[in-house]
Amino acid sequence: MATPSGTLIPRDGPEAEHCFRAVFDSAVDGIIIMDDEARFLEVNPAACALFGVSREGLLDRRLPDFVRDRACFESSWAASLRDGFVKVQGAIVRPDGGTREVEFAATASFRPGRHLSVLRDVTESRRADQALRESKERYRVLF
């Protein structure tokens, strides 16, 4: 049902919050909302699965606690804050020592002092790509 403004998604009020929460909670990609210090303020279930940590275990932690390359994170974070958006690839390290390769897109200041990030786990697709390259190379060498 369309809202009075003619759009399906309301721009403000309780209906907008309800729509946001529905998308946030059901997204298959990890979504995190952080403060200016990259501290997690809100995380969706997919983010918890990606990081291998419960919601309560993630809240008040900082994204740099999980990244493999902190220097890359710092430069990407600065670019996001400066430009309003950044899209990078990198890796996170889970508390169990496992790593996940991610595509990371961040929108800075969607609200004052609040930054939205979406993380897509690309670990398995990268592994499959690598296996295919290796298979092609073996085939090339044999024939």
mmCIF file with all atom_site columns, C-alpha atoms in Angstrom:
data_model
loop_
_atom_site.group_PDB
_atom_site.id
_atom_site.type_symbol
_atom_site.label_atom_id
_atom_site.label_alt_id
_atom_site.label_comp_id
_atom_site.label_asym_id
_atom_site.label_entity_id
_atom_site.label_seq_id
_atom_site.pdbx_PDB_ins_code
_atom_site.Cartn_x
_atom_site.Cartn_y
_atom_site.Cartn_z
_atom_site.occupancy
_atom_site.B_iso_or_equiv
_atom_site.pdbx_formal_charge
_atom_site.auth_seq_id
_atom_site.auth_comp_id
_atom_site.auth_asym_id
_atom_site.auth_atom_id
_atom_site.pdbx_PDB_model_num
ATOM 1   C CA . MET A 1 1   ? 0.000  0.000   0.000   1.00 0.00 ? 1   MET A CA 1
ATOM 2   C CA . ALA A 1 2   ? 1.349  3.405   -0.955  1.00 0.00 ? 2   ALA A CA 1
ATOM 3   C CA . THR A 1 3   ? 1.866  6.083   1.644   1.00 0.00 ? 3   THR A CA 1
ATOM 4   C CA . PRO A 1 4   ? 0.064  9.431   1.247   1.00 0.00 ? 4   PRO A CA 1
ATOM 5   C CA . SER A 1 5   ? 3.133  10.796  -0.566  1.00 0.00 ? 5   SER A CA 1
ATOM 6   C CA . GLY A 1 6   ? 2.708  8.092   -3.216  1.00 0.00 ? 6   GLY A CA 1
ATOM 7   C CA . THR A 1 7   ? 5.834  6.099   -2.324  1.00 0.00 ? 7   THR A CA 1
ATOM 8   C CA . LEU A 1 8   ? 5.887  2.615   -0.911  1.00 0.00 ? 8   LEU A CA 1
ATOM 9   C CA . ILE A 1 9   ? 8.536  3.507   1.654   1.00 0.00 ? 9   ILE A CA 1
ATOM 10  C CA . PRO A 1 10  ? 7.645  6.241   4.150   1.00 0.00 ? 10  PRO A CA 1
ATOM 11  C CA . ARG A 1 11  ? 10.297 8.891   4.757   1.00 0.00 ? 11  ARG A CA 1
ATOM 12  C CA . ASP A 1 12  ? 9.709  9.415   8.475   1.00 0.00 ? 12  ASP A CA 1
ATOM 13  C CA . GLY A 1 13  ? 7.684  8.401   11.470  1.00 0.00 ? 13  GLY A CA 1
ATOM 14  C CA . PRO A 1 14  ? 6.966  4.977   12.931  1.00 0.00 ? 14  PRO A CA 1
ATOM 15  C CA . GLU A 1 15  ? 6.274  3.414   9.525   1.00 0.00 ? 15  GLU A CA 1
ATOM 16  C CA . ALA A 1 16  ? 9.734  4.425   8.312   1.00 0.00 ? 16  ALA A CA 1
ATOM 17  C CA . GLU A 1 17  ? 11.335 2.911   11.405  1.00 0.00 ? 17  GLU A CA 1
ATOM 18  C CA . HIS A 1 18  ? 9.332  -0.284  10.854  1.00 0.00 ? 18  HIS A CA 1
ATOM 19  C CA . CYS A 1 19  ? 10.459 -0.478  7.200   1.00 0.00 ? 19  CYS A CA 1
ATOM 20  C CA . PHE A 1 20  ? 14.089 0.171   8.143   1.00 0.00 ? 20  PHE A CA 1
ATOM 21  C CA . ARG A 1 21  ? 13.985 -2.491  10.871  1.00 0.00 ? 21  ARG A CA 1
ATOM 22  C CA . ALA A 1 22  ? 12.442 -5.054  8.486   1.00 0.00 ? 22  ALA A CA 1
ATOM 23  C CA . VAL A 1 23  ? 15.195 -4.513  5.903   1.00 0.00 ? 23  VAL A CA 1
ATOM 24  C CA . PHE A 1 24  ? 17.940 -4.331  8.537   1.00 0.00 ? 24  PHE A CA 1
ATOM 25  C CA . ASP A 1 25  ? 16.939 -7.550  10.295  1.00 0.00 ? 25  ASP A CA 1
ATOM 26  C CA . SER A 1 26  ? 16.261 -9.629  7.174   1.00 0.00 ? 26  SER A CA 1
ATOM 27  C CA . ALA A 1 27  ? 19.251 -8.592  5.022   1.00 0.00 ? 27  ALA A CA 1
ATOM 28  C CA . VAL A 1 28  ? 21.606 -11.389 4.030   1.00 0.00 ? 28  VAL A CA 1
ATOM 29  C CA . ASP A 1 29  ? 24.583 -9.010  4.132   1.00 0.00 ? 29  ASP A CA 1
ATOM 30  C CA . GLY A 1 30  ? 26.015 -7.798  7.410   1.00 0.00 ? 30  GLY A CA 1
ATOM 31  C CA . ILE A 1 31  ? 24.859 -4.296  8.291   1.00 0.00 ? 31  ILE A CA 1
ATOM 32  C CA . ILE A 1 32  ? 26.435 -2.263  11.050  1.00 0.00 ? 32  ILE A CA 1
ATOM 33  C CA . ILE A 1 33  ? 25.817 1.221   12.352  1.00 0.00 ? 33  ILE A CA 1
ATOM 34  C CA . MET A 1 34  ? 28.850 2.844   13.945  1.00 0.00 ? 34  MET A CA 1
ATOM 35  C CA . ASP A 1 35  ? 29.721 6.069   15.694  1.00 0.00 ? 35  ASP A CA 1
ATOM 36  C CA . ASP A 1 36  ? 32.575 8.425   14.796  1.00 0.00 ? 36  ASP A CA 1
ATOM 37  C CA . GLU A 1 37  ? 35.063 6.124   16.524  1.00 0.00 ? 37  GLU A CA 1
ATOM 38  C CA . ALA A 1 38  ? 33.964 3.091   14.409  1.00 0.00 ? 38  ALA A CA 1
ATOM 39  C CA . ARG A 1 39  ? 32.278 1.604   17.492  1.00 0.00 ? 39  ARG A CA 1
ATOM 40  C CA . PHE A 1 40  ? 29.356 -0.716  16.762  1.00 0.00 ? 40  PHE A CA 1
ATOM 41  C CA . LEU A 1 41  ? 26.064 0.798   17.871  1.00 0.00 ? 41  LEU A CA 1
ATOM 42  C CA . GLU A 1 42  ? 23.733 -1.615  16.066  1.00 0.00 ? 42  GLU A CA 1
ATOM 43  C CA . VAL A 1 43  ? 24.310 -4.824  14.113  1.00 0.00 ? 43  VAL A CA 1
ATOM 44  C CA . ASN A 1 44  ? 21.988 -7.113  12.214  1.00 0.00 ? 44  ASN A CA 1
ATOM 45  C CA . PRO A 1 45  ? 21.892 -10.927 12.531  1.00 0.00 ? 45  PRO A CA 1
ATOM 46  C CA . ALA A 1 46  ? 23.937 -11.360 9.325   1.00 0.00 ? 46  ALA A CA 1
ATOM 47  C CA . ALA A 1 47  ? 26.726 -9.207  10.792  1.00 0.00 ? 47  ALA A CA 1
ATOM 48  C CA . CYS A 1 48  ? 26.751 -11.362 13.927  1.00 0.00 ? 48  CYS A CA 1
ATOM 49  C CA . ALA A 1 49  ? 27.104 -14.493 11.780  1.00 0.00 ? 49  ALA A CA 1
ATOM 50  C CA . LEU A 1 50  ? 29.840 -12.891 9.672   1.00 0.00 ? 50  LEU A CA 1
ATOM 51  C CA . PHE A 1 51  ? 31.888 -11.814 12.686  1.00 0.00 ? 51  PHE A CA 1
ATOM 52  C CA . GLY A 1 52  ? 31.109 -15.016 14.593  1.00 0.00 ? 52  GLY A CA 1
ATOM 53  C CA . VAL A 1 53  ? 30.007 -13.016 17.636  1.00 0.00 ? 53  VAL A CA 1
ATOM 54  C CA . SER A 1 54  ? 26.644 -12.434 19.303  1.00 0.00 ? 54  SER A CA 1
ATOM 55  C CA . ARG A 1 55  ? 24.951 -9.053  19.081  1.00 0.00 ? 55  ARG A CA 1
ATOM 56  C CA . GLU A 1 56  ? 25.826 -8.362  22.710  1.00 0.00 ? 56  GLU A CA 1
ATOM 57  C CA . GLY A 1 57  ? 29.429 -9.351  22.008  1.00 0.00 ? 57  GLY A CA 1
ATOM 58  C CA . LEU A 1 58  ? 29.696 -6.900  19.113  1.00 0.00 ? 58  LEU A CA 1
ATOM 59  C CA . LEU A 1 59  ? 28.034 -3.836  20.601  1.00 0.00 ? 59  LEU A CA 1
ATOM 60  C CA . ASP A 1 60  ? 30.569 -1.295  21.833  1.00 0.00 ? 60  ASP A CA 1
ATOM 61  C CA . ARG A 1 61  ? 33.423 -3.104  20.033  1.00 0.00 ? 61  ARG A CA 1
ATOM 62  C CA . ARG A 1 62  ? 35.206 -1.275  17.234  1.00 0.00 ? 62  ARG A CA 1
ATOM 63  C CA . LEU A 1 63  ? 35.514 -2.403  13.635  1.00 0.00 ? 63  LEU A CA 1
ATOM 64  C CA . PRO A 1 64  ? 39.325 -2.076  13.718  1.00 0.00 ? 64  PRO A CA 1
ATOM 65  C CA . ASP A 1 65  ? 39.328 -4.838  16.365  1.00 0.00 ? 65  ASP A CA 1
ATOM 66  C CA . PHE A 1 66  ? 38.375 -7.247  13.577  1.00 0.00 ? 66  PHE A CA 1
ATOM 67  C CA . VAL A 1 67  ? 40.209 -6.048  10.459  1.00 0.00 ? 67  VAL A CA 1
ATOM 68  C CA . ARG A 1 68  ? 43.334 -7.776  9.210   1.00 0.00 ? 68  ARG A CA 1
ATOM 69  C CA . ASP A 1 69  ? 44.947 -4.668  7.727   1.00 0.00 ? 69  ASP A CA 1
ATOM 70  C CA . ARG A 1 70  ? 44.490 -1.786  10.167  1.00 0.00 ? 70  ARG A CA 1
ATOM 71  C CA . ALA A 1 71  ? 46.379 0.718   8.012   1.00 0.00 ? 71  ALA A CA 1
ATOM 72  C CA . CYS A 1 72  ? 44.028 0.009   5.098   1.00 0.00 ? 72  CYS A CA 1
ATOM 73  C CA . PHE A 1 73  ? 41.055 0.342   7.433   1.00 0.00 ? 73  PHE A CA 1
ATOM 74  C CA . GLU A 1 74  ? 42.257 3.707   8.774   1.00 0.00 ? 74  GLU A CA 1
ATOM 75  C CA . SER A 1 75  ? 42.718 5.142   5.278   1.00 0.00 ? 75  SER A CA 1
ATOM 76  C CA . SER A 1 76  ? 39.356 3.757   4.097   1.00 0.00 ? 76  SER A CA 1
ATOM 77  C CA . TRP A 1 77  ? 37.603 5.104   7.208   1.00 0.00 ? 77  TRP A CA 1
ATOM 78  C CA . ALA A 1 78  ? 39.137 8.552   6.657   1.00 0.00 ? 78  ALA A CA 1
ATOM 79  C CA . ALA A 1 79  ? 38.097 8.472   2.971   1.00 0.00 ? 79  ALA A CA 1
ATOM 80  C CA . SER A 1 80  ? 34.562 7.484   3.951   1.00 0.00 ? 80  SER A CA 1
ATOM 81  C CA . LEU A 1 81  ? 34.263 10.354  6.415   1.00 0.00 ? 81  LEU A CA 1
ATOM 82  C CA . ARG A 1 82  ? 35.784 12.802  3.932   1.00 0.00 ? 82  ARG A CA 1
ATOM 83  C CA . ASP A 1 83  ? 33.894 11.696  0.802   1.00 0.00 ? 83  ASP A CA 1
ATOM 84  C CA . GLY A 1 84  ? 30.687 10.386  2.350   1.00 0.00 ? 84  GLY A CA 1
ATOM 85  C CA . PHE A 1 85  ? 31.027 6.929   0.795   1.00 0.00 ? 85  PHE A CA 1
ATOM 86  C CA . VAL A 1 86  ? 33.656 4.272   0.278   1.00 0.00 ? 86  VAL A CA 1
ATOM 87  C CA . LYS A 1 87  ? 33.674 0.760   -1.164  1.00 0.00 ? 87  LYS A CA 1
ATOM 88  C CA . VAL A 1 88  ? 36.654 -1.478  -0.454  1.00 0.00 ? 88  VAL A CA 1
ATOM 89  C CA . GLN A 1 89  ? 37.606 -5.124  -0.169  1.00 0.00 ? 89  GLN A CA 1
ATOM 90  C CA . GLY A 1 90  ? 39.414 -6.613  2.775   1.00 0.00 ? 90  GLY A CA 1
ATOM 91  C CA . ALA A 1 91  ? 39.382 -9.284  5.413   1.00 0.00 ? 91  ALA A CA 1
ATOM 92  C CA . ILE A 1 92  ? 38.060 -9.554  8.921   1.00 0.00 ? 92  ILE A CA 1
ATOM 93  C CA . VAL A 1 93  ? 39.497 -11.823 11.567  1.00 0.00 ? 93  VAL A CA 1
ATOM 94  C CA . ARG A 1 94  ? 36.975 -13.594 13.770  1.00 0.00 ? 94  ARG A CA 1
ATOM 95  C CA . PRO A 1 95  ? 37.624 -14.316 17.448  1.00 0.00 ? 95  PRO A CA 1
ATOM 96  C CA . ASP A 1 96  ? 38.057 -18.029 16.605  1.00 0.00 ? 96  ASP A CA 1
ATOM 97  C CA . GLY A 1 97  ? 40.985 -17.056 14.345  1.00 0.00 ? 97  GLY A CA 1
ATOM 98  C CA . GLY A 1 98  ? 39.114 -17.661 11.090  1.00 0.00 ? 98  GLY A CA 1
ATOM 99  C CA . THR A 1 99  ? 39.120 -14.991 8.426   1.00 0.00 ? 99  THR A CA 1
ATOM 100 C CA . ARG A 1 100 ? 36.384 -13.885 6.074   1.00 0.00 ? 100 ARG A CA 1
ATOM 101 C CA . GLU A 1 101 ? 36.974 -11.937 2.879   1.00 0.00 ? 101 GLU A CA 1
ATOM 102 C CA . VAL A 1 102 ? 34.482 -9.078  2.576   1.00 0.00 ? 102 VAL A CA 1
ATOM 103 C CA . GLU A 1 103 ? 33.335 -6.335  0.267   1.00 0.00 ? 103 GLU A CA 1
ATOM 104 C CA . PHE A 1 104 ? 32.689 -3.335  2.462   1.00 0.00 ? 104 PHE A CA 1
ATOM 105 C CA . ALA A 1 105 ? 30.533 -0.341  1.492   1.00 0.00 ? 105 ALA A CA 1
ATOM 106 C CA . ALA A 1 106 ? 30.154 2.530   3.944   1.00 0.00 ? 106 ALA A CA 1
ATOM 107 C CA . THR A 1 107 ? 27.975 5.609   3.930   1.00 0.00 ? 107 THR A CA 1
ATOM 108 C CA . ALA A 1 108 ? 29.193 8.260   6.325   1.00 0.00 ? 108 ALA A CA 1
ATOM 109 C CA . SER A 1 109 ? 26.933 10.490  8.363   1.00 0.00 ? 109 SER A CA 1
ATOM 110 C CA . PHE A 1 110 ? 23.568 9.146   7.265   1.00 0.00 ? 110 PHE A CA 1
ATOM 111 C CA . ARG A 1 111 ? 22.666 10.835  10.545  1.00 0.00 ? 111 ARG A CA 1
ATOM 112 C CA . PRO A 1 112 ? 25.011 13.123  12.480  1.00 0.00 ? 112 PRO A CA 1
ATOM 113 C CA . GLY A 1 113 ? 27.727 10.964  14.008  1.00 0.00 ? 113 GLY A CA 1
ATOM 114 C CA . ARG A 1 114 ? 26.189 7.757   12.615  1.00 0.00 ? 114 ARG A CA 1
ATOM 115 C CA . HIS A 1 115 ? 27.724 5.740   9.813   1.00 0.00 ? 115 HIS A CA 1
ATOM 116 C CA . LEU A 1 116 ? 26.145 2.802   7.982   1.00 0.00 ? 116 LEU A CA 1
ATOM 117 C CA . SER A 1 117 ? 28.225 -0.041  6.591   1.00 0.00 ? 117 SER A CA 1
ATOM 118 C CA . VAL A 1 118 ? 27.251 -3.111  4.600   1.00 0.00 ? 118 VAL A CA 1
ATOM 119 C CA . LEU A 1 119 ? 29.592 -6.088  4.509   1.00 0.00 ? 119 LEU A CA 1
ATOM 120 C CA . ARG A 1 120 ? 29.219 -8.884  1.978   1.00 0.00 ? 120 ARG A CA 1
ATOM 121 C CA . ASP A 1 121 ? 31.006 -12.160 2.664   1.00 0.00 ? 121 ASP A CA 1
ATOM 122 C CA . VAL A 1 122 ? 32.826 -13.106 -0.556  1.00 0.00 ? 122 VAL A CA 1
ATOM 123 C CA . THR A 1 123 ? 35.041 -15.798 0.986   1.00 0.00 ? 123 THR A CA 1
ATOM 124 C CA . GLU A 1 124 ? 33.477 -18.765 -0.787  1.00 0.00 ? 124 GLU A CA 1
ATOM 125 C CA . SER A 1 125 ? 33.266 -17.080 -4.185  1.00 0.00 ? 125 SER A CA 1
ATOM 126 C CA . ARG A 1 126 ? 36.944 -16.106 -3.955  1.00 0.00 ? 126 ARG A CA 1
ATOM 127 C CA . ARG A 1 127 ? 37.868 -19.676 -3.043  1.00 0.00 ? 127 ARG A CA 1
ATOM 128 C CA . ALA A 1 128 ? 35.853 -20.984 -5.987  1.00 0.00 ? 128 ALA A CA 1
ATOM 129 C CA . ASP A 1 129 ? 37.521 -18.470 -8.338  1.00 0.00 ? 129 ASP A CA 1
ATOM 130 C CA . GLN A 1 130 ? 40.954 -19.536 -7.090  1.00 0.00 ? 130 GLN A CA 1
ATOM 131 C CA . ALA A 1 131 ? 40.122 -23.236 -7.521  1.00 0.00 ? 131 ALA A CA 1
ATOM 132 C CA . LEU A 1 132 ? 38.923 -22.582 -11.073 1.00 0.00 ? 132 LEU A CA 1
ATOM 133 C CA . ARG A 1 133 ? 42.121 -20.684 -11.940 1.00 0.00 ? 133 ARG A CA 1
ATOM 134 C CA . GLU A 1 134 ? 44.217 -23.530 -10.540 1.00 0.00 ? 134 GLU A CA 1
ATOM 135 C CA . SER A 1 135 ? 42.193 -26.107 -12.467 1.00 0.00 ? 135 SER A CA 1
ATOM 136 C CA . LYS A 1 136 ? 42.602 -24.148 -15.709 1.00 0.00 ? 136 LYS A CA 1
ATOM 137 C CA . GLU A 1 137 ? 46.330 -23.880 -15.102 1.00 0.00 ? 137 GLU A CA 1
ATOM 138 C CA . ARG A 1 138 ? 46.636 -27.651 -14.489 1.00 0.00 ? 138 ARG A CA 1
ATOM 139 C CA . TYR A 1 139 ? 44.667 -28.314 -17.669 1.00 0.00 ? 139 TYR A CA 1
ATOM 140 C CA . ARG A 1 140 ? 46.886 -25.897 -19.610 1.00 0.00 ? 140 ARG A CA 1
ATOM 141 C CA . VAL A 1 141 ? 50.054 -27.582 -18.343 1.00 0.00 ? 141 VAL A CA 1
ATOM 142 C CA . LEU A 1 142 ? 48.755 -31.075 -19.167 1.00 0.00 ? 142 LEU A CA 1
ATOM 143 C CA . PHE A 1 143 ? 47.565 -30.213 -22.649 1.00 0.00 ? 143 PHE A CA 1
#
